[in-house]
């Protein structure tokens, strides 16, 4: 039961949704609702008006951009759809794997990539994959459309009154992977890591073990040129400052620093194997 | 606000508050108490129903947001002439229910797995266990539930025109004999 009271409206299109979100005090977008509804119930979040965008067709769909180099993934794509989409599996496998690692089948059936990317204060799985993929988020707001690198989106809240409309992801083929150690009860990551091997070197991002999803350029630089053996990867992480890793329930910084290295070595190994096939 | 829903094939029309959850409408408004409330926080899965075919937790859906959709609850599974569905019968045979409180949610969640894999290979044990992450059961330890799904899939494939009863019997006994790992 949700004790908090709010109004509810289902706009017919994105423009109407944007007008409601920027013109109404306490208005919040409702998509899959898999984080928002529990938060409204617990009092962790509040809203005066829920603007239900779940059925807006213009925020759905997965396809290639016209130049073919990127995938455009609509923000209302569910995690279940992302995890099983053939194009995503072929061109951005770390995103598909991250989507599959989230929650449970029922949460993935309603939870959207937009909600997962914007889940404030939660270590969700998609942002780390978006960082490794060097993805760009497409936003629509009262002042028009804009694009924001995934790295910027992970660093702070999206502009007020704006709606994430799509994620643009460079197509990489198979050379990417995602690994996660999940908290047994909550399914949130104790640590998750995503990697993508590019001609310029590896891109490596982590979450869970750190204060938020982060690209680790220092580790990338140390590993440039390879090889990505477990010892080399662990050493590359040991060179990071200890304060990078934030101890959690039952985890020390030392443990997290080791775990993130092991998971990253595994991910790099799988990406290399996929590339060799 | 005025809302229309199709529940187990029957059109329903009613007025609901914006903060009403789908599980509250099903149980308190429509009297469909087969859908249970275990945790009310989206963890336990005993409120799982099918929303436009996909399994969802009905405590994590606003009634208003479900408006215009088709909802299937456990009551719709058992009203086909009073007979159990293949999945229900297989769960019964493998003792996949004990106290039974999680069973409606299990059936509605696992039904999607069985349906979505019907045209191809049966789900592996790992896939079945992964699919169960949204349903808590404190009695069975899940092993008998996993065997129930394996049996249901084997029986369904045996009854399909392409399969044979013999291969299904082999598959079913193989599934039952398979060593089960801890979840």
Coordinates of C-alpha atoms in Angstrom, one line a residue:
Chain A
X1 CA 0.0 0.0 0.0
X2 CA 1.3 3.5 -0.9
X3 CA 0.2 5.9 1.8
X4 CA 1.5 9.0 0.0
X5 CA -1.1 10.7 -2.2
X6 CA -0.3 11.9 -5.7
X7 CA -2.1 12.7 -8.9
X8 CA -1.7 10.5 -12.0
X9 CA -1.8 11.5 -15.7
X10 CA -1.0 9.6 -18.8
X11 CA 0.1 12.0 -21.5
X12 CA -0.6 11.2 -25.2
X13 CA 2.9 12.2 -26.4
X14 CA 6.3 13.3 -25.4
X15 CA 5.6 17.1 -25.8
X16 CA 2.6 16.8 -23.4
X17 CA 4.7 14.9 -21.0
X18 CA 7.5 17.5 -21.0
X19 CA 5.0 20.3 -20.5
X20 CA 3.5 18.5 -17.5
X21 CA 7.0 17.7 -16.0
X22 CA 8.4 21.2 -16.3
X23 CA 5.1 23.0 -15.5
X24 CA 3.9 21.0 -12.4
X25 CA 5.4 21.3 -9.0
X26 CA 6.4 17.9 -7.7
X27 CA 5.9 16.2 -11.0
X28 CA 7.9 13.0 -11.7
X29 CA 8.0 10.7 -14.7
X30 CA 6.8 7.1 -14.1
X31 CA 8.1 4.5 -16.6
X32 CA 8.6 1.0 -15.3
X33 CA 8.2 2.1 -11.7
X34 CA 10.3 -0.7 -10.3
X35 CA 12.4 1.7 -8.1
X36 CA 10.0 4.7 -8.0
X37 CA 7.0 2.8 -6.5
X38 CA 8.9 1.1 -3.7
X39 CA 10.6 4.5 -3.0
X40 CA 7.2 6.3 -2.8
X41 CA 5.9 3.6 -0.5
X42 CA 8.9 3.7 1.9
X43 CA 9.0 7.5 1.8
X44 CA 12.4 7.6 0.3
X45 CA 10.9 9.6 -2.6
X46 CA 7.9 11.8 -3.0
X47 CA 5.8 13.1 -5.9
X48 CA 2.8 15.4 -6.4
X49 CA 2.1 14.1 -9.8
X50 CA 3.1 11.0 -11.7
X51 CA 3.4 11.5 -15.4
X52 CA 3.1 8.0 -16.8
X53 CA 5.3 7.8 -19.9
X54 CA 5.4 4.0 -20.0
X55 CA 3.4 3.7 -23.2
X56 CA 5.0 6.5 -25.3
X57 CA 5.9 4.8 -28.6
X58 CA 8.4 7.5 -29.5
X59 CA 10.6 6.4 -26.6
X60 CA 10.7 2.8 -27.7
X61 CA 12.6 0.7 -30.2
X62 CA 16.1 -0.5 -30.9
X63 CA 17.9 0.1 -34.2
X64 CA 21.0 1.3 -36.0
X65 CA 21.6 5.0 -36.5
X66 CA 21.6 6.0 -40.2
X67 CA 25.4 5.9 -40.5
X68 CA 25.3 2.4 -39.1
X69 CA 28.1 3.0 -36.5
X70 CA 25.9 3.2 -33.4
X71 CA 22.8 1.6 -31.9
X72 CA 19.9 3.8 -30.8
X73 CA 18.1 2.2 -27.9
X74 CA 14.8 3.9 -26.8
X75 CA 14.7 4.8 -23.2
X76 CA 11.6 2.8 -22.5
X77 CA 13.2 -0.4 -23.8
X78 CA 12.7 -2.8 -20.9
X79 CA 15.7 -4.6 -19.3
X80 CA 14.2 -7.9 -20.6
X81 CA 14.1 -6.6 -24.1
X82 CA 17.6 -5.2 -23.9
X83 CA 18.9 -8.5 -22.6
X84 CA 17.6 -10.6 -25.5
X85 CA 17.7 -8.2 -28.4
X86 CA 19.8 -9.8 -31.2
X87 CA 21.3 -6.5 -32.4
X88 CA 22.4 -5.6 -28.8
X89 CA 23.8 -9.1 -28.2
X90 CA 25.9 -8.8 -31.4
X91 CA 27.1 -5.2 -31.1
X92 CA 27.0 -4.3 -27.4
X93 CA 27.1 -7.5 -25.5
X94 CA 28.2 -5.8 -22.2
X95 CA 24.9 -3.9 -22.2
X96 CA 22.8 -7.1 -22.8
X97 CA 24.7 -8.9 -20.0
X98 CA 24.3 -5.9 -17.6
X99 CA 20.6 -5.8 -18.3
X100 CA 20.3 -9.5 -17.6
X101 CA 22.1 -9.1 -14.3
X102 CA 19.5 -6.7 -12.9
X103 CA 16.9 -7.7 -10.4
X104 CA 14.7 -10.7 -11.4
X105 CA 12.6 -11.6 -14.5
X106 CA 9.6 -9.7 -13.3
X107 CA 11.5 -6.5 -12.5
X108 CA 13.2 -6.8 -15.9
X109 CA 9.9 -7.1 -17.6
X110 CA 8.8 -3.7 -16.5
X111 CA 12.1 -1.9 -15.5
X112 CA 13.4 0.3 -18.3
X113 CA 16.9 1.3 -19.4
X114 CA 16.0 5.0 -18.7
X115 CA 15.1 4.2 -15.1
X116 CA 18.2 2.1 -14.6
X117 CA 20.5 4.7 -16.0
X118 CA 19.0 7.4 -13.9
X119 CA 18.5 5.4 -10.7
X120 CA 19.7 8.1 -8.3
X121 CA 21.8 6.9 -5.4
X122 CA 21.6 3.2 -6.5
X123 CA 24.4 1.1 -7.9
X124 CA 22.4 -0.3 -10.8
X125 CA 24.1 -2.3 -13.5
X126 CA 23.5 -0.4 -16.8
X127 CA 25.6 2.8 -16.1
X128 CA 28.8 0.8 -15.9
X129 CA 28.2 -0.9 -19.3
X130 CA 27.2 2.5 -20.8
X131 CA 30.6 3.9 -19.6
X132 CA 32.6 1.1 -21.0
X133 CA 30.7 1.4 -24.3
X134 CA 31.3 5.2 -24.3
X135 CA 27.6 5.7 -24.9
X136 CA 25.8 9.0 -25.1
X137 CA 22.4 9.7 -23.6
X138 CA 19.8 11.7 -25.6
X139 CA 17.6 14.0 -23.4
X140 CA 14.5 16.0 -24.2
X141 CA 13.7 18.9 -22.0
X142 CA 11.7 22.1 -21.9
X143 CA 14.5 23.8 -23.9
X144 CA 14.7 21.1 -26.6
X145 CA 16.9 18.1 -27.2
X146 CA 20.4 17.6 -26.0
X147 CA 23.0 14.9 -25.7
X148 CA 25.0 14.0 -22.6
X149 CA 27.9 11.5 -22.4
X150 CA 27.1 8.5 -20.2
X151 CA 30.0 9.6 -18.0
X152 CA 28.4 12.9 -17.3
X153 CA 25.0 11.3 -16.7
X154 CA 26.6 8.9 -14.1
X155 CA 28.2 11.9 -12.3
X156 CA 25.1 13.8 -11.5
X157 CA 21.4 14.2 -11.8
X158 CA 19.8 14.8 -15.2
X159 CA 18.6 18.3 -15.8
X160 CA 15.2 19.0 -14.0
X161 CA 12.1 18.5 -16.2
X162 CA 14.0 16.5 -18.8
X163 CA 13.3 13.0 -20.0
X164 CA 15.9 10.5 -21.2
X165 CA 14.7 9.6 -24.7
X166 CA 17.4 7.2 -25.9
X167 CA 20.9 5.8 -25.4
X168 CA 23.3 5.9 -28.3
X169 CA 25.8 3.1 -28.2
X170 CA 28.8 2.7 -30.5
X171 CA 28.6 -0.7 -32.2
X172 CA 31.6 -2.8 -31.2
X173 CA 31.0 -6.3 -32.2
X174 CA 31.8 -9.0 -29.6
X175 CA 34.8 -7.4 -27.9
X176 CA 33.0 -6.4 -24.7
X177 CA 32.0 -8.1 -21.5
X178 CA 30.3 -7.5 -18.1
X179 CA 31.0 -9.3 -14.8
X180 CA 29.2 -8.9 -11.5
X181 CA 29.2 -10.2 -7.9
X182 CA 25.7 -9.6 -6.7
X183 CA 24.5 -9.1 -3.1
X184 CA 22.5 -12.2 -2.5
X185 CA 19.5 -10.5 -1.0
X186 CA 19.1 -7.3 -3.0
X187 CA 20.7 -8.4 -6.3
X188 CA 22.5 -5.0 -6.4
X189 CA 26.2 -5.3 -7.3
X190 CA 28.8 -5.7 -4.5
X191 CA 30.9 -5.0 -7.6
X192 CA 30.2 -5.0 -11.3
X193 CA 32.6 -4.3 -14.1
X194 CA 32.3 -3.7 -17.8
X195 CA 35.0 -3.7 -20.4
X196 CA 35.3 -3.0 -24.1
X197 CA 38.5 -3.7 -26.1
X198 CA 39.0 -1.0 -28.7
X199 CA 41.9 -0.4 -31.1
X200 CA 43.0 2.4 -28.8
X201 CA 43.2 0.1 -25.8
X202 CA 40.7 -1.3 -23.2
X203 CA 37.9 0.8 -21.7
X204 CA 37.2 -0.3 -18.1
X205 CA 34.4 0.9 -15.8
X206 CA 33.3 -0.3 -12.4
X207 CA 30.4 0.2 -9.9
X208 CA 29.3 -1.1 -6.6
X209 CA 32.8 -1.1 -5.2
X210 CA 33.1 2.6 -5.9
X211 CA 31.0 5.6 -4.8
X212 CA 29.3 5.5 -8.2
X213 CA 29.9 4.1 -11.7
X214 CA 33.4 5.2 -12.8
X215 CA 35.7 4.9 -15.9
X216 CA 39.1 4.0 -14.5
X217 CA 41.5 5.6 -17.0
X218 CA 44.5 4.9 -14.8
X219 CA 43.8 1.2 -15.0
X220 CA 43.2 1.5 -18.7
X221 CA 46.5 3.3 -19.3
X222 CA 48.4 0.6 -17.3
X223 CA 46.9 -2.2 -19.3
X224 CA 47.2 -0.5 -22.8
X225 CA 48.8 -2.9 -25.2
X226 CA 48.1 -5.9 -23.1
X227 CA 48.3 -8.7 -22.3
X228 CA 45.4 -8.8 -19.9
X229 CA 46.6 -11.6 -17.7
X230 CA 45.1 -11.8 -14.2
X231 CA 48.3 -10.8 -12.5
X232 CA 48.7 -7.7 -14.7
X233 CA 45.1 -6.7 -14.1
X234 CA 45.3 -7.1 -10.4
X235 CA 48.6 -5.1 -10.3
X236 CA 46.9 -2.3 -12.4
X237 CA 44.1 -2.1 -9.8
X238 CA 46.6 -2.2 -6.8
X239 CA 48.1 1.0 -8.2
X240 CA 44.8 2.8 -7.7
X241 CA 44.4 4.8 -4.5
X242 CA 42.7 2.7 -1.7
X243 CA 40.1 5.5 -1.1
X244 CA 38.6 4.7 -4.5
X245 CA 37.0 1.6 -3.0
X246 CA 34.2 2.3 -0.6
X247 CA 33.7 -0.4 2.1
X248 CA 30.1 -1.6 2.3
X249 CA 28.2 -4.2 4.3
X250 CA 30.8 -6.8 5.2
X251 CA 33.3 -5.6 2.6
X252 CA 36.6 -3.8 3.1
X253 CA 38.4 -1.6 0.7
X254 CA 41.1 -4.2 0.3
X255 CA 38.6 -6.9 -0.5
X256 CA 36.8 -4.7 -3.0
X257 CA 40.1 -3.7 -4.7
X258 CA 40.9 -7.4 -5.2
X259 CA 37.4 -8.4 -6.3
X260 CA 37.2 -5.6 -8.9
X261 CA 40.5 -6.8 -10.3
X262 CA 39.4 -10.4 -10.5
X263 CA 36.1 -9.5 -12.2
X264 CA 37.8 -7.2 -14.6
X265 CA 40.4 -9.8 -15.5
X266 CA 37.6 -12.3 -16.2
X267 CA 35.7 -9.7 -18.3
X268 CA 38.8 -8.9 -20.4
X269 CA 39.5 -12.6 -20.9
X270 CA 36.0 -13.2 -22.1
X271 CA 36.1 -10.2 -24.4
X272 CA 39.4 -11.4 -25.9
X273 CA 38.0 -14.9 -26.4
X274 CA 34.9 -13.5 -28.1
X275 CA 37.2 -11.3 -30.3
X276 CA 39.3 -14.3 -31.4
X277 CA 36.3 -16.3 -32.4
Chain B
X1 CA -10.2 8.0 -11.9
X2 CA -12.1 5.6 -14.2
X3 CA -10.2 2.6 -15.3
X4 CA -10.9 -0.4 -17.5
X5 CA -9.0 -3.7 -17.3
X6 CA -9.4 -7.1 -18.8
X7 CA -8.9 -9.6 -16.0
X8 CA -8.7 -13.3 -17.0
X9 CA -10.5 -12.4 -20.2
X10 CA -13.4 -10.5 -18.5
X11 CA -13.7 -6.7 -18.9
X12 CA -13.8 -4.8 -15.7
X13 CA -14.6 -1.2 -15.2
X14 CA -14.2 0.7 -11.9
X15 CA -13.0 3.9 -10.3
X16 CA -9.6 3.8 -8.4
X17 CA -7.3 6.2 -6.5
X18 CA -4.1 7.1 -8.3
X19 CA -2.0 5.5 -5.5
X20 CA -3.8 2.2 -5.7
X21 CA -1.6 -0.8 -6.5
X22 CA -2.7 -3.5 -8.9
X23 CA -2.5 -6.2 -6.3
X24 CA -5.0 -4.2 -4.1
X25 CA -7.5 -4.0 -7.0
X26 CA -7.2 -7.7 -7.7
X27 CA -7.6 -8.8 -4.1
X28 CA -9.8 -6.2 -2.5
X29 CA -11.7 -4.8 -5.5
X30 CA -12.2 -7.9 -7.6
X31 CA -12.0 -10.6 -4.9
X32 CA -9.3 -12.5 -6.7
X33 CA -7.4 -13.5 -3.5
X34 CA -5.3 -16.2 -5.2
X35 CA -2.8 -13.4 -5.8
X36 CA -1.0 -13.1 -2.4
X37 CA 0.7 -10.2 -0.6
X38 CA 3.9 -11.5 1.0
X39 CA 6.3 -8.6 1.5
X40 CA 4.6 -5.6 -0.3
X41 CA 8.1 -4.4 -1.3
X42 CA 8.7 -6.3 -4.6
X43 CA 11.0 -8.9 -3.1
X44 CA 9.0 -12.1 -2.6
X45 CA 7.1 -12.7 -5.9
X46 CA 3.9 -14.1 -4.4
X47 CA 1.9 -11.4 -6.1
X48 CA 3.1 -12.2 -9.6
X49 CA 0.5 -11.9 -12.3
X50 CA 0.8 -11.7 -16.1
X51 CA 0.4 -8.2 -17.5
X52 CA -0.1 -8.3 -21.3
X53 CA 1.5 -11.7 -21.3
X54 CA 4.7 -10.8 -19.2
X55 CA 5.0 -11.8 -15.6
X56 CA 5.2 -8.8 -13.2
X57 CA 4.9 -8.1 -9.5
X58 CA 1.5 -6.7 -9.0
X59 CA 2.7 -4.8 -5.9
X60 CA 5.0 -2.9 -8.2
X61 CA 2.3 -1.7 -10.7
X62 CA -0.2 1.1 -10.2
X63 CA -3.7 0.1 -11.1
X64 CA -3.9 3.3 -13.1
X65 CA -0.8 2.4 -15.1
X66 CA -2.2 -1.0 -15.9
X67 CA -5.4 0.6 -17.2
X68 CA -6.2 -0.7 -20.7
X69 CA -4.1 -3.9 -20.3
X70 CA -4.9 -7.5 -20.0
X71 CA -4.2 -9.1 -16.6
X72 CA -4.0 -12.9 -16.0
X73 CA -4.2 -14.2 -12.4
X74 CA -3.9 -17.6 -10.9
X75 CA -7.7 -17.9 -10.9
X76 CA -7.6 -17.8 -14.7
X77 CA -5.2 -20.8 -14.7
X78 CA -7.5 -23.1 -12.8
X79 CA -10.9 -22.4 -14.2
X80 CA -10.4 -24.4 -17.4
X81 CA -13.0 -27.0 -16.5
X82 CA -11.4 -27.3 -13.0
X83 CA -8.4 -29.1 -14.4
X84 CA -4.8 -28.2 -13.4
X85 CA -2.6 -26.8 -16.2
X86 CA 0.4 -28.9 -17.3
X87 CA 2.7 -26.8 -15.1
X88 CA 0.5 -27.0 -12.1
X89 CA 0.1 -30.8 -12.5
X90 CA 3.9 -31.2 -12.8
X91 CA 4.5 -29.1 -9.7
X92 CA 2.0 -31.3 -7.8
X93 CA 3.7 -34.5 -9.0
X94 CA 7.2 -33.3 -8.0
X95 CA 5.9 -31.9 -4.6
X96 CA 6.8 -28.4 -5.7
X97 CA 4.3 -26.9 -3.3
X98 CA 4.4 -27.3 0.5
X99 CA 2.7 -24.6 2.5
X100 CA 1.5 -23.2 -0.9
X101 CA 1.7 -19.5 -0.2
X102 CA 4.3 -18.9 -2.9
X103 CA 2.6 -21.2 -5.4
X104 CA 0.3 -18.8 -7.2
X105 CA 3.2 -16.4 -7.8
X106 CA 5.5 -19.3 -8.8
X107 CA 2.9 -20.6 -11.3
X108 CA 2.4 -17.2 -12.9
X109 CA 6.1 -16.4 -13.1
X110 CA 7.2 -19.9 -14.3
X111 CA 4.3 -19.9 -16.8
X112 CA 6.0 -17.2 -18.7
X113 CA 9.3 -19.3 -18.8
X114 CA 7.4 -22.4 -20.0
X115 CA 5.4 -20.4 -22.6
X116 CA 8.4 -18.4 -23.9
X117 CA 10.5 -21.6 -24.4
X118 CA 7.7 -23.7 -25.8
X119 CA 8.8 -23.5 -29.4
X120 CA 12.4 -24.4 -28.8
X121 CA 14.8 -26.2 -26.4
X122 CA 13.6 -26.8 -22.9
X123 CA 15.2 -24.4 -20.4
X124 CA 18.3 -25.7 -18.6
X125 CA 18.4 -26.1 -14.9
X126 CA 20.5 -23.0 -14.6
X127 CA 18.0 -21.0 -16.6
X128 CA 15.1 -22.3 -14.4
X129 CA 17.0 -21.4 -11.2
X130 CA 17.8 -17.9 -12.6
X131 CA 14.1 -17.4 -13.5
X132 CA 13.2 -18.2 -9.9
X133 CA 15.3 -15.3 -8.5
X134 CA 12.1 -13.2 -8.1
X135 CA 10.1 -15.9 -6.1
X136 CA 10.9 -16.7 -2.5
X137 CA 9.9 -20.1 -1.1
X138 CA 10.9 -21.0 2.5
X139 CA 9.6 -24.6 2.3
X140 CA 10.8 -26.5 -0.8
X141 CA 14.4 -25.3 -1.1
X142 CA 13.4 -24.9 -4.8
X143 CA 14.7 -28.3 -5.9
X144 CA 11.2 -29.8 -6.3
X145 CA 10.0 -26.6 -8.1
X146 CA 12.9 -26.9 -10.5
X147 CA 12.0 -30.6 -11.1
X148 CA 8.4 -29.6 -11.6
X149 CA 9.3 -27.1 -14.4
X150 CA 11.6 -29.7 -16.0
X151 CA 8.7 -32.2 -15.9
X152 CA 6.2 -29.7 -17.3
X153 CA 8.6 -28.9 -20.2
X154 CA 9.2 -32.5 -21.0
X155 CA 5.5 -33.4 -20.9
X156 CA 4.6 -30.4 -23.1
X157 CA 7.3 -31.5 -25.7
X158 CA 6.0 -35.1 -25.6
X159 CA 2.5 -33.9 -26.3
X160 CA 3.6 -31.6 -29.2
X161 CA 3.2 -33.2 -32.6
X162 CA 6.9 -33.4 -33.3
X163 CA 7.9 -35.3 -30.2
X164 CA 7.3 -38.8 -29.1
X165 CA 6.0 -40.1 -25.7
X166 CA 9.1 -42.2 -25.3
X167 CA 11.6 -39.4 -25.6
X168 CA 9.5 -37.3 -23.2
X169 CA 9.5 -40.1 -20.6
X170 CA 13.3 -40.4 -20.9
X171 CA 13.6 -36.6 -20.6
X172 CA 11.3 -36.5 -17.6
X173 CA 13.1 -39.3 -15.8
X174 CA 16.5 -37.7 -16.7
X175 CA 15.3 -34.4 -15.3
X176 CA 14.1 -35.9 -12.1
X177 CA 17.3 -37.9 -11.6
X178 CA 19.6 -34.9 -12.4
X179 CA 21.7 -33.9 -9.5
X180 CA 20.3 -30.6 -8.0
X181 CA 22.7 -28.0 -6.8
X182 CA 22.0 -25.5 -4.1
X183 CA 20.6 -22.2 -5.2

